[in-house]
C-alpha cells in the first residue's frame, strides 16, 4: 500500500497516467485512496472485508445516483489483483467544525437544505431493492455494559455521571417511531466535498458504511461538525417529509455513539485522545 507500489499498479493498468501526480490518503479505516491529478480517485481495500464492502458500495451507488439530487461517486471496479475502484473526484474538501463556524448564516442554511433533501430522497429508495443489491444492517454499537465497563475507569466524575445516565436512557429508549430505513449513516464532514470558496457542498462520498438502521440515527453524524447544522437539517427534513423528529433522541444517540467509540479506542494510541476529547466536549454541553 505504499505510494510507489500503488503508482506501479495504476500506471500498468492506465499507461496514460504515467506522467500524473499521485497523492495517497491513508486515514480511511477500510481503504487507501489515491488522488491522481486532483481529478480521479482510486480506492484500494486494506483487507478482505473492505474488498467485499467496496463491491457492495459500487452496486448500491447504481441505485443511489439516479435517486438523489446530491452528486455522489460513480464507481468502476477493477478486479486486479489487487481489486480497486475508480471514480471522478468530487471537487471539494472536508468540512470541519472550524470551517462551519466561519460560514455565514445563508451558507449554513443552504448546506442544511442540501443535506435534508439528500436524506429525504435517500430514505425514499425502495428498501427491498437496496437489500437485493447487498445493503445490510448497520454494524451494532458495543453492548451497554461493555461501554460502561471500559470507559468508567478513565472518565472524570462529571463525565461518569453523564455516561451512566446516557447509557441508562439508551437502554430504556423505545424503538424508533419511524422504524428502520436504508440510509447513509455517515454524514460527517470527512465524507463531504465542500467548496470553501463558494461555500457550497459539491457532493457526498463513501457509502461503504451505509445500510439499514433507525431513522433518527441518520441525523447524529453532523453533530461531529456542529449541533447547529444538525438542528437546521432536522428542521428542513421535517418540512420536506412531514415527519416530526425527536431532537432529544438524536442528542442521546450522539452521546452513546461517542461513548461507544471511546470504549473501542481504549487501546488505540492513535485515536484515543481524539475520542476522549469528543466525549468530554459532548458531555459538557
XYZ file of N, CA and C in Angstrom:
855
model
N 0.812 -1.209 0.000
C 0.000 0.000 0.000
C 0.855 1.274 0.000
N 2.167 1.151 -0.228
C 2.976 2.365 -0.308
C 2.774 3.013 -1.674
N 3.111 4.300 -1.759
C 2.795 5.077 -2.949
C 3.449 4.499 -4.204
N 4.696 4.070 -4.111
C 5.375 3.548 -5.298
C 4.673 2.311 -5.839
N 4.249 1.421 -4.934
C 3.565 0.204 -5.368
C 2.222 0.529 -6.010
N 1.489 1.450 -5.419
C 0.187 1.808 -5.971
C 0.338 2.526 -7.311
N 1.354 3.392 -7.401
C 1.610 4.066 -8.674
C 1.919 3.038 -9.762
N 2.699 2.024 -9.429
C 3.060 0.996 -10.399
C 1.826 0.229 -10.868
N 0.945 -0.119 -9.923
C -0.283 -0.831 -10.280
C -1.120 0.005 -11.234
N -1.264 1.291 -10.921
C -2.141 2.144 -11.717
C -1.548 2.464 -13.085
N -0.271 2.700 -13.143
C 0.317 3.019 -14.446
C 0.412 1.789 -15.341
N 0.506 0.592 -14.729
C 0.435 -0.627 -15.535
C -0.945 -0.778 -16.175
N -1.979 -0.420 -15.402
C -3.342 -0.539 -15.912
C -3.732 0.630 -16.810
N -3.183 1.812 -16.497
C -3.538 3.023 -17.238
C -2.249 3.765 -17.610
N -1.569 3.338 -18.683
C -0.283 3.950 -19.056
C -0.380 5.456 -19.269
N -1.561 5.948 -19.617
C -1.720 7.391 -19.844
C -1.536 8.204 -18.566
N -1.502 7.541 -17.394
C -1.318 8.248 -16.122
C 0.153 8.306 -15.703
N 1.050 7.835 -16.543
C 2.460 7.717 -16.137
C 3.081 9.056 -15.784
N 2.585 10.141 -16.350
C 3.141 11.449 -16.019
C 2.332 12.213 -15.010
N 1.405 11.546 -14.344
C 0.478 12.216 -13.430
C 1.057 12.362 -12.034
N 0.412 13.215 -11.249
C 0.762 13.381 -9.832
C -0.117 12.462 -8.998
N 0.510 11.680 -8.124
C -0.207 10.722 -7.278
C -0.062 11.152 -5.817
N -1.192 11.212 -5.126
C -1.200 11.532 -3.695
C -2.034 10.479 -2.982
N -1.484 9.881 -1.922
C -2.226 8.872 -1.171
C -2.924 9.514 0.031
N -4.097 8.964 0.349
C -4.838 9.334 1.555
C -5.034 8.046 2.352
N -4.386 7.972 3.494
C -4.337 6.711 4.241
C -5.152 6.730 5.522
N -5.947 7.797 5.754
C -6.678 7.895 7.011
C -7.892 6.984 7.062
N -8.376 6.500 5.927
C -9.561 5.655 5.915
C -9.322 4.328 6.619
N -10.368 3.857 7.307
C -10.248 2.602 8.043
C -10.141 1.413 7.089
N -10.874 1.461 5.987
C -11.013 0.280 5.133
C -10.216 0.347 3.833
N -9.991 1.534 3.315
C -9.331 1.663 2.020
C -8.240 2.722 2.068
N -7.240 2.528 1.224
C -6.280 3.580 0.904
C -6.742 4.216 -0.400
N -6.815 5.539 -0.407
C -7.260 6.248 -1.610
C -6.059 6.901 -2.280
N -6.071 6.899 -3.593
C -5.027 7.566 -4.373
C -5.689 8.633 -5.231
N -5.279 9.862 -5.026
C -5.764 11.010 -5.802
C -4.796 11.229 -6.964
N -5.313 11.188 -8.169
C -4.476 11.353 -9.359
C -4.843 12.670 -10.039
N -3.901 13.584 -10.004
C -4.046 14.889 -10.661
C -5.248 15.688 -10.165
N -5.750 15.352 -8.985
C -6.891 16.078 -8.456
C -8.172 15.852 -9.231
N -8.207 14.804 -10.057
C -9.421 14.572 -10.864
C -9.928 13.137 -10.799
N -9.093 12.189 -10.396
C -9.512 10.799 -10.273
C -9.170 10.278 -8.886
N -10.057 9.429 -8.341
C -9.813 8.771 -7.066
C -9.838 7.263 -7.283
N -8.776 6.594 -6.848
C -8.708 5.138 -6.862
C -8.710 4.659 -5.408
N -9.547 3.662 -5.105
C -9.615 3.124 -3.747
C -9.136 1.679 -3.737
N -8.206 1.391 -2.823
C -7.647 0.052 -2.670
C -8.029 -0.489 -1.285
N -8.819 -1.555 -1.223
C -9.215 -2.126 0.070
C -8.004 -2.625 0.858
N -8.065 -2.434 2.162
C -6.961 -2.869 3.037
C -7.050 -4.358 3.378
N -8.249 -4.945 3.309
C -8.429 -6.331 3.734
C -9.653 -6.910 3.022
N -9.922 -8.183 3.265
C -10.966 -8.891 2.527
C -12.349 -8.300 2.789
N -12.644 -7.963 4.035
C -13.955 -7.391 4.343
C -14.138 -6.052 3.638
N -13.065 -5.271 3.569
C -13.138 -3.979 2.874
C -13.356 -4.188 1.380
N -12.771 -5.244 0.835
C -12.965 -5.538 -0.587
C -14.425 -5.884 -0.865
N -15.012 -6.695 0.000
C -16.430 -7.031 -0.166
C -17.302 -5.793 -0.036
N -16.960 -4.911 0.919
C -17.733 -3.686 1.113
C -17.646 -2.772 -0.102
N -16.475 -2.726 -0.742
C -16.309 -1.894 -1.932
C -17.179 -2.399 -3.080
N -17.266 -3.712 -3.222
C -18.103 -4.296 -4.273
C -19.565 -3.940 -4.036
N -20.012 -4.058 -2.778
C -21.396 -3.717 -2.453
C -21.642 -2.231 -2.650
N -20.686 -1.400 -2.225
C -20.838 0.047 -2.381
C -21.066 0.420 -3.843
N -20.306 -0.184 -4.746
C -20.460 0.113 -6.169
C -21.859 -0.253 -6.650
N -22.386 -1.385 -6.168
C -23.740 -1.784 -6.560
C -24.782 -0.821 -6.004
N -24.634 -0.450 -4.731
C -25.601 0.451 -4.106
C -25.648 1.797 -4.813
N -24.510 2.275 -5.236
C -24.457 3.588 -5.883
C -25.185 3.596 -7.225
N -25.336 2.443 -7.844
C -26.102 2.406 -9.098
C -27.564 2.748 -8.851
N -28.066 2.493 -7.651
C -29.441 2.855 -7.296
C -29.519 4.237 -6.664
N -28.472 4.634 -5.969
C -28.496 5.919 -5.262
C -28.356 7.090 -6.223
N -27.415 6.980 -7.174
C -27.129 8.118 -8.060
C -28.360 8.675 -8.753
N -29.197 7.833 -9.394
C -30.362 8.412 -10.079
C -31.474 8.856 -9.136
N -31.367 8.505 -7.847
C -32.460 8.789 -6.914
C -32.247 10.065 -6.107
N -31.022 10.579 -6.080
C -30.735 11.748 -5.243
C -30.218 12.897 -6.094
N -30.511 14.108 -5.652
C -30.014 15.305 -6.336
C -28.550 15.564 -6.022
N -28.098 15.120 -4.862
C -26.724 15.324 -4.420
C -25.757 14.523 -5.297
N -24.690 15.134 -5.811
C -23.678 14.349 -6.530
C -23.019 13.311 -5.622
N -22.895 12.095 -6.119
C -22.226 11.004 -5.400
C -21.300 10.307 -6.395
N -20.339 9.524 -5.924
C -19.379 8.903 -6.850
C -20.023 7.891 -7.794
N -19.401 7.733 -8.950
C -19.769 6.716 -9.927
C -18.593 5.739 -9.978
N -18.669 4.690 -9.153
C -17.543 3.768 -9.010
C -17.478 2.768 -10.152
N -16.276 2.591 -10.694
C -15.985 1.499 -11.610
C -15.014 0.555 -10.919
N -15.332 -0.738 -10.896
C -14.481 -1.718 -10.221
C -13.529 -2.382 -11.209
N -12.316 -2.654 -10.730
C -11.309 -3.380 -11.497
C -10.860 -4.571 -10.658
N -10.852 -5.753 -11.259
C -10.632 -6.985 -10.500
C -9.192 -7.176 -10.062
N -8.249 -6.512 -10.747
C -6.852 -6.646 -10.344
C -6.276 -8.011 -10.709
N -5.461 -8.609 -9.838
C -5.221 -8.182 -8.463
C -4.192 -7.050 -8.364
N -4.330 -6.218 -7.278
C -5.420 -6.247 -6.303
C -6.657 -5.545 -6.854
N -7.820 -5.843 -6.278
C -9.043 -5.180 -6.687
C -9.000 -3.719 -6.250
N -9.526 -2.844 -7.104
C -9.625 -1.431 -6.730
C -10.773 -0.801 -7.506
N -11.122 0.416 -7.106
C -12.184 1.155 -7.796
C -11.630 2.473 -8.316
N -12.359 3.042 -9.273
C -12.005 4.351 -9.829
C -13.273 5.188 -9.945
N -13.155 6.470 -9.616
C -14.254 7.395 -9.894
C -13.703 8.795 -10.075
N -14.465 9.611 -10.783
C -14.100 11.019 -10.943
C -14.238 11.712 -9.601
N -13.252 12.471 -9.224
C -13.245 13.119 -7.927
C -14.330 14.186 -7.840
N -15.048 14.164 -6.725
C -15.979 15.244 -6.417
C -15.155 16.423 -5.897
N -15.243 17.547 -6.551
C -14.394 18.683 -6.216
C -14.800 19.301 -4.885
N -13.868 19.383 -3.972
C -14.128 19.976 -2.668
C -13.261 19.350 -1.602
N -13.353 19.897 -0.404
C -12.539 19.441 0.728
C -13.454 19.081 1.891
N -12.859 18.528 2.931
C -13.613 18.195 4.131
C -14.241 19.454 4.738
N -15.332 19.253 5.453
C -15.971 20.341 6.196
C -15.856 20.027 7.682
N -15.008 20.780 8.377
C -14.770 20.563 9.796
C -15.411 21.680 10.613
N -15.381 21.503 11.927
C -16.058 22.457 12.817
C -15.604 23.879 12.577
N -14.302 24.082 12.479
C -13.785 25.444 12.317
C -14.228 26.053 10.994
N -14.409 25.225 9.982
C -14.897 25.733 8.693
C -16.364 26.153 8.809
N -17.165 25.298 9.428
C -18.594 25.597 9.550
C -18.823 26.874 10.349
N -18.049 27.038 11.400
C -18.241 28.208 12.261
C -17.932 29.518 11.540
N -17.183 29.450 10.454
C -16.861 30.653 9.685
C -17.889 30.947 8.593
N -18.838 30.021 8.370
C -19.820 30.227 7.316
C -20.883 31.241 7.743
N -21.307 32.102 6.828
C -22.431 32.988 7.132
C -23.722 32.184 7.234
N -24.738 32.782 7.822
C -25.982 32.071 8.078
C -26.612 31.522 6.800
N -26.574 32.284 5.718
C -27.220 31.820 4.494
C -26.520 30.588 3.920
N -25.186 30.507 4.065
C -24.455 29.329 3.594
C -24.757 28.121 4.477
N -24.891 28.345 5.774
C -25.261 27.261 6.684
C -26.632 26.699 6.321
N -27.566 27.605 6.036
C -28.917 27.164 5.724
C -28.974 26.432 4.390
N -28.205 26.885 3.427
C -28.152 26.199 2.132
C -27.571 24.798 2.297
N -26.532 24.675 3.101
C -25.950 23.366 3.375
C -26.974 22.453 4.036
N -27.699 22.985 5.022
C -28.717 22.190 5.717
C -29.810 21.749 4.753
N -30.228 22.640 3.873
C -31.269 22.294 2.893
C -30.792 21.196 1.955
N -29.536 21.293 1.502
C -28.987 20.278 0.601
C -28.902 18.917 1.298
N -28.463 18.915 2.550
C -28.346 17.658 3.290
C -29.719 17.058 3.576
N -30.682 17.895 3.942
C -32.027 17.404 4.233
C -32.659 16.779 2.995
N -32.483 17.424 1.847
C -33.017 16.865 0.601
C -32.337 15.543 0.278
N -31.035 15.475 0.461
C -30.299 14.230 0.240
C -30.875 13.111 1.099
N -31.087 13.373 2.396
C -31.628 12.350 3.281
C -33.054 11.967 2.876
N -33.882 12.956 2.569
C -35.265 12.670 2.199
C -35.320 11.795 0.947
N -34.507 12.112 -0.043
C -34.502 11.320 -1.275
C -33.923 9.928 -1.033
N -32.868 9.855 -0.258
C -32.239 8.564 0.028
C -33.200 7.644 0.769
N -33.918 8.196 1.738
C -34.828 7.386 2.545
C -36.057 6.940 1.761
N -36.263 7.516 0.586
C -37.405 7.136 -0.245
C -37.087 5.992 -1.206
N -35.831 5.600 -1.301
C -35.466 4.498 -2.200
C -36.066 3.195 -1.666
N -36.548 2.364 -2.558
C -37.178 1.116 -2.168
C -36.212 0.232 -1.371
N -36.600 -0.075 -0.151
C -35.720 -0.827 0.749
C -35.430 -2.224 0.223
N -36.415 -2.852 -0.395
C -36.199 -4.212 -0.902
C -35.166 -4.225 -2.027
N -35.167 -3.164 -2.824
C -34.181 -3.073 -3.900
C -32.772 -2.924 -3.331
N -32.629 -2.077 -2.300
C -31.312 -1.875 -1.696
C -30.827 -3.158 -1.017
N -31.749 -3.882 -0.405
C -31.375 -5.154 0.221
C -30.909 -6.149 -0.836
N -31.586 -6.169 -1.972
C -31.205 -7.080 -3.050
C -29.831 -6.737 -3.603
N -29.448 -5.450 -3.533
C -28.137 -5.025 -4.017
C -27.025 -5.283 -3.009
N -27.407 -5.689 -1.791
C -26.390 -6.045 -0.811
C -26.387 -5.228 0.452
N -27.282 -4.243 0.585
C -27.323 -3.444 1.808
C -27.770 -4.318 2.974
N -27.098 -4.153 4.105
C -27.433 -4.936 5.286
C -27.588 -4.042 6.500
N -27.805 -4.621 7.661
C -27.944 -3.815 8.880
C -26.631 -3.137 9.250
N -26.732 -2.008 9.928
C -25.550 -1.300 10.389
C -24.784 -2.145 11.402
N -23.490 -1.908 11.466
C -22.687 -2.575 12.496
C -23.155 -2.110 13.870
N -23.491 -3.029 14.770
C -24.021 -2.615 16.076
C -22.960 -1.935 16.933
N -23.418 -1.050 17.795
C -22.534 -0.452 18.776
C -22.252 -1.473 19.878
N -21.287 -1.148 20.727
C -20.969 -2.055 21.823
C -22.159 -2.215 22.764
N -22.193 -3.332 23.475
C -23.233 -3.578 24.470
C -23.120 -2.530 25.579
N -24.251 -2.068 26.121
C -24.195 -1.033 27.169
C -23.251 -1.363 28.320
N -23.281 -2.601 28.810
C -22.405 -2.984 29.921
C -20.937 -2.896 29.529
N -20.630 -3.269 28.300
C -19.244 -3.195 27.832
C -18.772 -1.756 27.740
N -19.656 -0.862 27.275
C -19.278 0.545 27.172
C -18.907 1.088 28.548
N -19.779 0.900 29.525
C -19.518 1.443 30.867
C -18.302 0.784 31.503
N -18.154 -0.516 31.334
C -17.010 -1.208 31.940
C -15.690 -0.649 31.417
N -15.654 -0.303 30.141
C -14.406 0.168 29.552
C -14.135 1.644 29.838
N -15.176 2.475 29.816
C -14.927 3.918 29.927
C -14.932 4.417 31.370
N -15.601 3.694 32.272
C -15.743 4.175 33.647
C -14.399 4.504 34.305
N -13.396 3.636 34.226
C -12.142 3.935 34.945
C -11.394 5.153 34.416
N -11.672 5.604 33.216
C -10.870 6.676 32.622
C -11.590 8.017 32.583
N -12.865 8.032 32.970
C -13.625 9.277 32.904
C -13.574 10.024 34.236
N -13.538 11.355 34.210
C -13.687 12.136 35.445
C -15.111 11.993 35.979
N -15.313 12.409 37.205
C -16.578 12.170 37.895
C -17.778 12.717 37.127
N -17.684 13.962 36.661
C -18.819 14.571 35.971
C -19.186 13.789 34.717
N -18.189 13.331 33.998
C -18.452 12.572 32.779
C -18.960 11.169 33.094
N -18.579 10.627 34.253
C -19.130 9.338 34.657
C -20.636 9.455 34.877
N -21.049 10.533 35.512
C -22.487 10.742 35.737
C -23.210 10.830 34.395
N -22.607 11.563 33.457
C -23.217 11.675 32.131
C -23.304 10.306 31.471
N -22.218 9.532 31.539
C -22.193 8.219 30.890
C -23.245 7.299 31.497
N -23.361 7.292 32.832
C -24.364 6.459 33.490
C -25.771 6.793 32.991
N -26.085 8.077 32.966
C -27.431 8.487 32.561
C -27.682 8.195 31.081
N -26.697 8.501 30.243
C -26.878 8.286 28.810
C -27.111 6.806 28.494
N -26.311 5.940 29.088
C -26.447 4.514 28.819
C -27.764 3.986 29.381
N -28.155 4.471 30.563
C -29.432 4.050 31.138
C -30.600 4.506 30.264
N -30.567 5.772 29.836
C -31.636 6.286 28.966
C -31.690 5.513 27.653
N -30.533 5.162 27.129
C -30.469 4.413 25.876
C -31.112 3.036 26.032
N -30.822 2.368 27.144
C -31.388 1.046 27.370
C -32.912 1.091 27.479
N -33.432 2.207 27.977
C -34.880 2.336 28.146
C -35.570 2.971 26.935
N -34.796 3.336 25.931
C -35.347 4.023 24.769
C -36.224 3.071 23.956
N -37.471 3.451 23.686
C -38.303 2.592 22.834
C -37.787 2.576 21.406
N -38.294 1.660 20.613
C -37.876 1.558 19.216
C -38.165 2.863 18.485
N -37.372 3.125 17.458
C -37.550 4.342 16.679
C -38.977 4.403 16.141
N -39.667 5.532 16.347
C -41.060 5.619 15.883
C -41.202 5.499 14.370
N -40.134 5.748 13.619
C -40.183 5.610 12.166
C -39.495 4.329 11.687
N -39.137 3.487 12.624
C -38.604 2.187 12.270
C -37.214 2.252 11.659
N -36.934 1.238 10.854
C -35.625 1.076 10.219
C -35.721 1.539 8.769
N -34.689 2.240 8.303
C -34.664 2.722 6.929
C -33.288 2.497 6.332
N -33.222 2.451 5.012
C -31.911 2.479 4.373
C -31.421 3.915 4.395
N -30.192 4.115 4.877
C -29.642 5.461 4.960
C -28.140 5.468 4.823
N -27.583 6.662 4.867
C -26.145 6.876 4.726
C -25.421 6.560 6.025
N -25.886 7.138 7.122
C -25.373 6.892 8.462
C -23.870 7.156 8.571
N -23.420 8.163 7.858
C -22.003 8.524 7.931
C -21.800 9.973 7.498
N -22.801 10.820 7.779
C -22.811 12.171 7.233
C -21.991 13.184 7.997
N -20.752 12.838 8.297
C -19.844 13.800 8.934
C -19.022 14.517 7.866
N -18.249 15.486 8.295
C -17.565 16.353 7.341
C -16.417 15.722 6.594
N -15.944 14.561 7.038
C -14.853 13.891 6.318
C -15.360 13.172 5.071
N -16.678 13.060 4.952
C -17.263 12.434 3.763
C -17.951 13.455 2.873
N -17.585 14.714 3.031
C -18.178 15.779 2.236
C -17.132 16.399 1.318
N -17.562 16.735 0.101
C -16.730 17.514 -0.824
C -17.285 18.937 -0.808
N -16.698 19.769 0.042
C -17.225 21.120 0.266
C -16.319 22.145 -0.403
N -16.932 23.009 -1.192
C -16.212 24.087 -1.868
C -16.157 25.277 -0.909
N -15.003 25.478 -0.296
C -14.893 26.529 0.722
C -14.921 27.927 0.104
N -14.498 28.037 -1.135
C -14.544 29.345 -1.783
C -15.981 29.759 -2.088
N -16.752 28.810 -2.636
C -18.142 29.100 -2.988
C -19.099 28.856 -1.825
N -18.561 28.261 -0.748
C -19.366 27.965 0.441
C -20.552 27.061 0.100
N -20.255 26.008 -0.672
C -21.316 25.124 -1.159
C -20.841 23.669 -1.129
N -21.770 22.772 -0.827
C -21.473 21.348 -0.823
C -21.578 20.799 -2.240
N -20.484 20.203 -2.727
C -20.441 19.689 -4.096
C -20.748 18.200 -4.195
N -20.819 17.508 -3.068
C -21.110 16.082 -3.149
C -20.801 15.359 -1.853
N -21.229 14.105 -1.802
C -21.027 13.234 -0.640
C -20.480 11.909 -1.142
N -19.558 11.321 -0.378
C -18.946 10.070 -0.811
C -18.738 9.127 0.362
N -18.292 7.926 0.052
C -18.009 6.831 0.985
C -19.296 6.229 1.538
N -19.927 5.396 0.734
C -21.173 4.733 1.109
C -20.949 3.307 1.597
N -19.710 2.971 1.923
C -19.413 1.605 2.346
C -20.081 1.257 3.670
N -20.325 2.258 4.525
C -20.954 2.013 5.819
C -22.453 2.276 5.797
N -23.020 2.548 4.624
C -24.461 2.749 4.558
C -25.182 1.428 4.791
N -26.463 1.513 5.156
C -27.213 0.292 5.418
C -28.528 0.599 6.090
N -29.075 -0.409 6.751
C -30.375 -0.271 7.396
C -30.196 0.013 8.886
N -30.839 1.089 9.341
C -30.744 1.461 10.741
C -31.913 2.337 11.151
N -32.004 2.668 12.452
C -33.095 3.517 12.937
C -33.009 4.902 12.303
N -34.148 5.417 11.860
C -34.162 6.676 11.129
C -33.451 7.795 11.883
N -33.712 7.938 13.181
C -33.133 9.064 13.926
C -31.609 9.016 13.965
N -31.047 7.818 13.866
C -29.585 7.704 13.913
C -28.934 8.384 12.716
N -29.663 8.508 11.620
C -29.119 9.168 10.429
C -28.622 10.572 10.729
N -29.243 11.240 11.684
C -29.022 12.670 11.865
C -27.973 13.009 12.920
N -27.308 12.003 13.491
C -26.379 12.312 14.574
C -25.000 12.738 14.062
N -24.637 12.369 12.854
C -23.240 12.488 12.432
C -22.830 13.919 12.103
N -23.785 14.769 11.725
C -23.421 16.174 11.516
C -23.158 16.887 12.837
N -23.495 16.251 13.966
C -23.087 16.818 15.254
C -21.568 16.804 15.400
N -20.881 15.936 14.620
C -19.414 15.944 14.622
C -18.921 17.290 14.083
N -19.715 17.902 13.212
C -19.358 19.216 12.669
C -19.810 20.306 13.624
N -21.120 20.361 13.880
C -21.673 21.400 14.761
C -23.145 21.083 15.006
N -23.605 21.060 16.262
C -25.025 20.815 16.532
C -25.955 21.791 15.815
N -25.498 23.008 15.564
C -26.325 23.971 14.831
C -26.679 23.435 13.453
N -25.748 22.758 12.802
C -26.024 22.196 11.480
C -27.065 21.093 11.579
N -26.930 20.226 12.571
C -27.917 19.161 12.749
C -29.307 19.736 12.972
N -29.409 20.762 13.805
C -30.710 21.374 14.083
C -31.336 21.932 12.808
N -30.529 22.547 11.978
C -31.044 23.096 10.719
C -31.478 21.980 9.767
N -30.683 20.920 9.680
C -31.036 19.800 8.802
C -32.344 19.158 9.249
N -32.484 18.934 10.547
C -33.694 18.308 11.081
C -34.924 19.136 10.733
N -34.842 20.450 10.916
C -35.982 21.313 10.608
C -36.331 21.249 9.118
N -35.318 21.259 8.261
C -35.554 21.190 6.816
C -36.130 19.830 6.421
N -35.616 18.771 7.028
C -36.105 17.418 6.727
C -37.568 17.272 7.135
N -37.914 17.809 8.286
C -39.306 17.757 8.738
C -40.227 18.463 7.740
N -39.789 19.615 7.244
C -40.596 20.359 6.283
C -40.758 19.587 4.971
N -39.731 18.867 4.562
C -39.780 18.114 3.310
C -40.627 16.852 3.414
N -40.559 16.177 4.554
C -41.149 14.840 4.680
C -42.425 14.793 5.500
N -42.691 15.832 6.294
C -43.839 15.795 7.191
C -43.606 14.948 8.424
N -42.405 14.436 8.611
C -42.077 13.651 9.801
C -41.637 14.575 10.934
N -42.057 14.255 12.145
C -41.618 15.003 13.316
C -40.504 14.217 13.995
N -39.316 14.796 14.029
C -38.166 14.110 14.606
C -37.979 14.510 16.070
N -37.460 13.588 16.843
C -37.233 13.764 18.274
C -35.798 14.232 18.488
N -35.631 15.498 18.771
C -34.285 16.058 18.931
C -33.563 15.488 20.139
N -34.293 15.187 21.202
C -33.650 14.582 22.376
C -33.121 13.189 22.058
N -33.848 12.447 21.245
C -33.377 11.121 20.834
C -32.084 11.250 20.026
N -32.033 12.223 19.126
C -30.839 12.436 18.309
C -29.654 12.800 19.195
N -29.865 13.676 20.182
C -28.786 14.055 21.097
C -28.317 12.848 21.911
N -29.266 12.060 22.409
C -28.906 10.894 23.211
C -28.081 9.908 22.391
N -28.523 9.615 21.169
C -27.790 8.673 20.327
C -26.403 9.200 19.981
N -26.285 10.514 19.828
C -24.962 11.103 19.590
C -24.027 10.798 20.746
N -24.501 11.027 21.967
C -23.671 10.777 23.140
C -23.307 9.320 23.305
N -24.256 8.427 23.044
C -23.978 6.994 23.180
C -22.926 6.555 22.168
N -23.029 7.050 20.922
C -22.013 6.683 19.936
C -20.647 7.216 20.345
N -20.594 8.417 20.878
C -19.320 8.951 21.359
C -18.722 8.032 22.432
N -19.547 7.582 23.348
C -19.072 6.691 24.414
C -18.647 5.338 23.845
N -19.423 4.820 22.884
C -19.076 3.537 22.287
C -17.752 3.624 21.531
N -17.550 4.730 20.822
C -16.283 4.896 20.094
C -15.103 5.015 21.043
N -15.303 5.708 22.171
C -14.234 5.803 23.165
C -13.919 4.424 23.729
N -14.956 3.652 24.023
C -14.750 2.313 24.572
C -13.958 1.440 23.601
N -14.215 1.582 22.320
C -13.494 0.798 21.320
C -12.064 1.269 21.134
N -11.781 2.521 21.526
C -10.459 3.107 21.282
C -9.547 3.058 22.508
N -9.939 2.327 23.531
C -9.159 2.289 24.777
C -7.693 1.938 24.514
N -7.452 0.985 23.640
C -6.077 0.540 23.362
C -5.550 1.077 22.039
N -6.194 2.094 21.509
C -5.810 2.672 20.222
C -5.020 3.957 20.476
N -3.700 3.854 20.413
C -2.857 5.003 20.731
C -3.042 6.151 19.753
N -3.454 5.859 18.531
C -3.597 6.889 17.512
C -4.853 7.723 17.730
N -5.971 7.062 18.079
C -7.260 7.749 18.103
C -7.827 7.990 19.505
N -7.164 7.462 20.537
C -7.750 7.539 21.877
C -7.983 8.983 22.329
N -6.991 9.831 22.195
C -7.125 11.212 22.680
C -8.262 11.940 21.974
N -8.382 11.707 20.682
C -9.463 12.328 19.899
C -10.832 11.870 20.402
N -10.978 10.563 20.679
C -12.256 10.035 21.144
C -12.573 10.515 22.564
N -11.560 10.617 23.397
C -11.774 11.136 24.754
C -12.235 12.590 24.708
N -11.586 13.401 23.902
C -11.989 14.800 23.780
C -13.426 14.921 23.293
N -13.808 14.054 22.355
C -15.171 14.102 21.826
C -16.193 13.830 22.922
N -15.916 12.850 23.779
C -16.825 12.560 24.893
C -16.865 13.720 25.870
N -15.717 14.269 26.199
C -15.658 15.379 27.145
C -16.409 16.596 26.616
N -16.217 16.893 25.350
C -16.893 18.047 24.759
C -18.405 17.848 24.739
N -18.839 16.666 24.335
C -20.279 16.438 24.223
C -20.948 16.381 25.601
N -20.303 15.744 26.553
C -20.913 15.587 27.885
C -20.945 16.898 28.659
N -20.123 17.873 28.271
C -20.084 19.148 28.994
C -20.966 20.209 28.338
N -21.741 19.837 27.315
C -22.606 20.815 26.643
C -23.667 21.338 27.611
